[in-house]
Short mmCIF file of C-alpha atoms in Angstrom, two decimals:
data_model
loop_
_atom_site.label_atom_id
_atom_site.label_comp_id
_atom_site.label_asym_id
_atom_site.label_seq_id
_atom_site.Cartn_x
_atom_site.Cartn_y
_atom_site.Cartn_z
CA SER A 220 118.93 70.18 88.86
CA SER A 221 122.58 69.22 88.58
CA VAL A 222 123.70 72.74 87.87
CA LYS A 223 126.05 74.03 90.56
CA GLY A 224 128.39 76.90 91.18
CA SER A 225 128.35 80.64 91.33
CA VAL A 226 126.75 82.96 88.76
CA ARG A 227 130.03 84.79 88.86
CA SER A 228 131.43 82.04 86.71
CA LEU A 229 129.09 83.24 83.94
CA ARG A 230 131.08 86.49 83.51
CA VAL A 231 132.92 84.85 80.58
CA LEU A 232 129.52 85.16 78.78
CA ARG A 233 129.09 88.83 79.71
CA PRO A 234 129.36 90.44 76.25
CA ASN A 235 126.58 88.32 74.60
CA LEU A 236 124.31 86.71 77.19
CA VAL A 237 120.64 87.75 76.53
CA GLU A 238 118.57 85.37 78.78
CA LEU A 239 119.52 83.43 81.91
CA SER A 240 117.25 80.81 83.37
CA LEU A 241 118.37 78.83 86.45
CA THR A 242 115.02 78.34 88.06
CA ASN A 243 115.09 75.83 90.97
CA CYS A 244 118.82 75.26 90.64
CA SER A 245 119.25 75.13 94.35
CA GLU A 246 122.99 74.71 94.32
CA VAL A 247 123.66 77.88 92.33
CA THR A 248 125.10 80.62 94.55
CA GLY A 249 126.52 84.17 94.10
CA ALA A 250 125.19 87.68 94.20
CA LEU A 251 122.83 89.46 91.91
CA SER A 252 125.42 92.14 91.40
CA ASP A 253 127.70 89.56 89.60
CA LEU A 254 125.36 90.12 86.62
CA ARG A 255 124.88 93.88 86.85
CA ASP A 256 127.07 94.87 83.95
CA PHE A 257 126.00 92.33 81.40
CA PRO A 258 125.12 94.71 78.46
CA LYS A 259 122.59 92.53 76.59
CA LEU A 260 120.97 90.68 79.48
CA LYS A 261 117.15 91.16 79.02
CA LYS A 262 115.68 88.45 81.20
CA VAL A 263 116.87 86.66 84.39
CA ASP A 264 115.22 83.79 86.19
CA LEU A 265 116.89 82.82 89.49
CA LYS A 266 113.95 81.62 91.53
CA GLY A 267 114.86 78.70 93.64
CA THR A 268 118.59 79.43 93.67
CA LYS A 269 120.72 80.71 96.49
CA VAL A 270 121.70 83.91 94.65
CA THR A 271 121.42 86.84 97.09
CA PRO A 272 119.92 90.25 96.27
CA ASP A 273 122.81 92.46 97.31
CA MET A 274 121.00 95.67 96.32
CA GLN A 275 123.57 97.84 98.08
CA ASN A 276 126.00 96.95 95.29
CA ILE A 277 123.67 97.69 92.45
CA GLY A 278 123.30 101.23 91.00
CA PRO A 279 120.73 102.93 88.72
CA ASN A 280 122.74 102.26 85.59
CA ASP A 281 123.30 98.59 86.20
CA PHE A 282 121.37 95.91 84.28
CA PRO A 283 121.05 98.30 81.29
CA SER A 284 119.00 95.93 79.08
CA LEU A 285 116.83 94.15 81.66
CA SER A 286 113.28 94.49 80.30
CA ASP A 287 111.11 91.46 81.03
CA PRO A 288 108.68 92.15 83.89
CA MET A 289 108.15 88.43 84.50
CA SER A 290 111.78 87.90 85.40
CA ASP A 291 112.31 86.09 88.71
CA ILE A 292 115.49 87.99 89.35
CA CYS A 293 116.42 86.47 92.63
CA VAL A 294 115.17 84.95 95.84
CA LEU A 295 114.24 87.38 98.55
CA ARG A 296 115.31 85.77 101.76
CA LEU A 297 114.97 88.61 104.23
CA VAL A 298 112.26 91.24 104.85
CA SER A 299 115.10 93.82 104.89
CA ASP A 300 115.93 92.93 101.28
CA VAL A 301 112.52 93.98 99.99
CA PRO A 302 112.35 97.78 99.94
CA ALA A 303 115.53 98.30 97.86
CA PHE A 304 114.54 95.37 95.58
CA MET A 305 110.99 96.78 94.92
CA ARG A 306 112.48 100.17 94.19
CA PHE A 307 114.94 98.52 91.73
CA LEU A 308 112.03 96.80 89.89
CA PHE A 309 110.13 100.16 89.84
CA GLU A 310 113.07 102.15 88.50
CA LYS A 311 113.78 99.50 85.82
CA LYS A 312 110.01 99.54 84.88
CA LEU A 313 109.78 95.86 85.82
CA HIS A 314 106.84 96.31 88.13
CA ASP A 315 103.75 94.25 87.31
CA PHE A 316 100.29 95.17 88.74
CA HIS A 317 98.75 91.76 87.97
CA SER A 318 100.81 89.32 89.95
CA THR A 319 102.49 88.89 93.36
CA ARG A 320 105.96 88.05 94.45
CA SER A 321 106.99 86.72 97.85
CA ILE A 322 110.00 86.07 100.07
CA ALA A 323 111.36 82.55 100.10
CA PHE A 324 109.16 80.00 101.83
CA ASN A 325 112.15 78.93 104.02
CA SER A 326 113.22 82.50 104.85
CA PRO A 327 114.21 82.90 108.47
CA ASP A 328 111.83 85.94 108.59
CA SER A 329 108.84 83.96 107.31
CA TYR A 330 106.15 82.19 109.24
CA HIS A 331 102.90 80.39 108.40
CA PRO A 332 100.16 81.21 110.97
CA ASN A 333 97.89 78.58 112.39
CA LEU A 334 94.73 80.27 113.58
CA ARG A 335 92.48 77.21 113.98
CA ASP A 336 91.67 78.13 117.52
CA LEU A 337 90.10 81.47 116.51
CA PRO A 338 86.46 81.92 115.45
CA GLY A 339 85.68 80.79 111.88
CA GLY A 340 84.69 82.89 108.92
CA ASP A 341 86.44 84.64 106.09
CA GLY A 342 88.50 86.81 108.44
CA ARG A 343 90.20 83.85 109.87
CA LYS A 344 90.58 82.22 106.46
CA ASP A 345 92.32 85.22 104.94
CA LEU A 346 94.57 85.85 107.98
CA SER A 347 95.67 82.23 107.97
CA ARG A 348 97.72 82.86 104.91
CA SER A 349 101.27 83.94 105.24
CA PRO A 350 101.58 87.79 105.08
CA PHE A 351 104.77 87.69 102.96
CA LYS A 352 103.43 88.21 99.50
CA LEU A 353 104.27 91.45 97.71
CA GLN A 354 102.31 93.34 95.10
CA PHE A 355 102.68 96.71 93.28
CA VAL A 356 99.80 99.15 93.37
CA LYS A 357 98.99 102.10 91.20
CA VAL A 358 96.76 105.03 92.10
CA GLY A 359 96.46 107.75 89.54
CA PRO A 360 100.10 108.72 88.58
CA ARG A 361 101.52 107.20 91.77
CA VAL A 362 103.06 103.72 92.25
CA GLY A 363 103.84 101.91 95.48
CA TRP A 364 104.11 98.38 96.86
CA ARG A 365 102.80 96.54 99.84
CA TRP A 366 102.79 93.30 101.78
CA THR A 367 99.60 91.17 101.49
CA THR A 368 98.21 87.79 102.59
CA GLY A 369 97.26 87.15 98.96
CA TRP A 370 95.56 88.54 95.95
CA GLU A 371 92.37 90.31 96.97
CA ASN A 372 92.95 89.45 100.60
CA TYR A 373 94.10 91.71 103.41
CA TYR A 374 97.04 94.01 102.68
CA PHE A 375 99.34 96.33 104.67
CA GLU A 376 99.78 100.05 104.24
CA THR A 377 101.36 101.12 100.98
CA ASN A 378 105.04 101.93 100.68
CA TRP A 379 105.07 104.72 98.04
CA LEU A 380 107.79 104.92 95.48
CA ASP A 381 107.08 108.38 94.14
CA PRO A 382 105.58 111.56 95.70
CA GLN A 383 101.97 112.33 96.29
CA PRO A 384 100.38 114.63 93.72
CA LEU A 385 99.91 118.29 94.67
CA PRO A 386 96.41 119.72 95.16
CA SER A 387 97.08 121.94 92.20
CA ASP A 388 97.74 118.94 89.92
CA ASP A 389 95.13 117.86 87.39
CA GLY A 390 93.21 114.80 88.68
CA TYR A 391 94.07 115.44 92.37
CA SER A 392 90.56 115.01 93.67
CA GLU A 393 90.13 111.78 91.66
CA TYR A 394 93.42 110.55 93.14
CA CYS A 395 92.23 111.24 96.67
CA GLN A 396 89.07 109.14 96.07
CA GLU A 397 91.03 106.30 94.37
CA VAL A 398 93.67 106.13 97.04
CA GLU A 399 90.94 105.44 99.67
CA SER A 400 89.37 102.57 97.68
CA LYS A 401 92.66 100.96 96.52
CA THR A 402 94.80 101.24 99.62
CA LYS A 403 92.59 101.62 102.68
CA GLU A 404 89.42 99.54 102.29
CA ASN A 405 90.94 96.15 102.92
CA LEU A 406 93.65 96.83 105.53
CA GLY A 407 91.82 94.94 108.21
CA PRO A 408 94.16 94.25 111.14
CA PHE A 409 97.08 95.80 109.29
CA ARG A 410 95.91 99.43 109.38
CA GLY A 411 98.78 101.60 110.35
CA LEU A 412 101.36 98.88 109.60
CA GLN A 413 103.76 98.91 106.60
CA ASP A 414 105.54 95.66 107.43
CA PRO A 415 104.37 92.28 108.76
CA PRO A 416 104.80 91.62 112.46
CA ALA A 417 108.31 90.29 113.27
CA THR A 418 107.16 86.96 114.79
CA ASP A 419 104.38 84.37 114.47
CA GLU A 420 103.23 85.07 117.97
CA GLU A 421 102.89 88.84 117.36
CA TYR A 422 100.91 88.08 114.23
CA LYS A 423 98.59 85.74 116.00
CA GLU A 424 97.94 88.30 118.79
CA LEU A 425 97.10 90.90 116.09
CA ALA A 426 94.74 88.52 114.29
CA ALA A 427 93.04 87.36 117.47
CA ALA A 428 92.34 90.92 118.61
CA PHE A 429 90.95 91.81 115.18
CA ILE A 430 88.63 88.80 114.98
CA ARG A 431 87.54 88.46 118.68
CA TYR A 432 87.24 92.09 119.67
CA PRO A 433 86.75 94.20 116.47
CA ARG A 434 85.47 97.36 118.29
CA ALA A 435 88.29 97.45 120.81
CA PHE A 436 90.80 96.66 118.05
CA ALA A 437 89.44 99.53 115.93
CA ARG A 438 89.95 102.02 118.93
CA SER A 439 93.45 100.79 119.47
CA VAL A 440 94.33 101.25 115.79
CA ARG A 441 93.02 104.81 115.86
CA ARG A 442 95.27 105.54 118.83
CA ARG A 443 98.20 103.96 117.08
CA ILE A 444 97.91 106.03 113.90
CA GLU A 445 96.99 109.29 115.41
#
């Protein structure tokens, strides 16, 4: 796209702008907070831009009209950007349980594992996918988010966004059963981990231990989470 410049230059449209789509405009820069006080802005698509998610500058009353859960609000470049961004989506009721998001393909935190030297099978296939996709999960009244290698593949431990129900709450026993099936059954090598390993080599070591030595790996995980 030939569109260039900072989203801050759009502030002249602040009173009346309802939708903003700059998808794949790679020369567009600025910060997400430059748009935080647009009173009528309902949908924002900034995927493929260089707009940064400066969540530390965004408060609970910002983006008062944002309401489209399919908005690609900005590019997540760093793993450290993610927790505050996912909480922002949750608090704005923009969380979607039927799709995934991801950090940028060219993020300095991202890697794309090559596990061709490991034994074959579905385990290797699923773990060969980058672990930097994000999905929301709902269990009973509770919502959280987690990293995953892809839809219906291995996922990490859930980062919860609201408190666990109390034993005295209605539906507590059903919640306990559901939390096991929805957040524990497909952890695979990521049991006990809430974030992806920091490096490609650490990820490969984890995957190799899980695939080659499953019993020893299971014992080490039990020790790690006890």
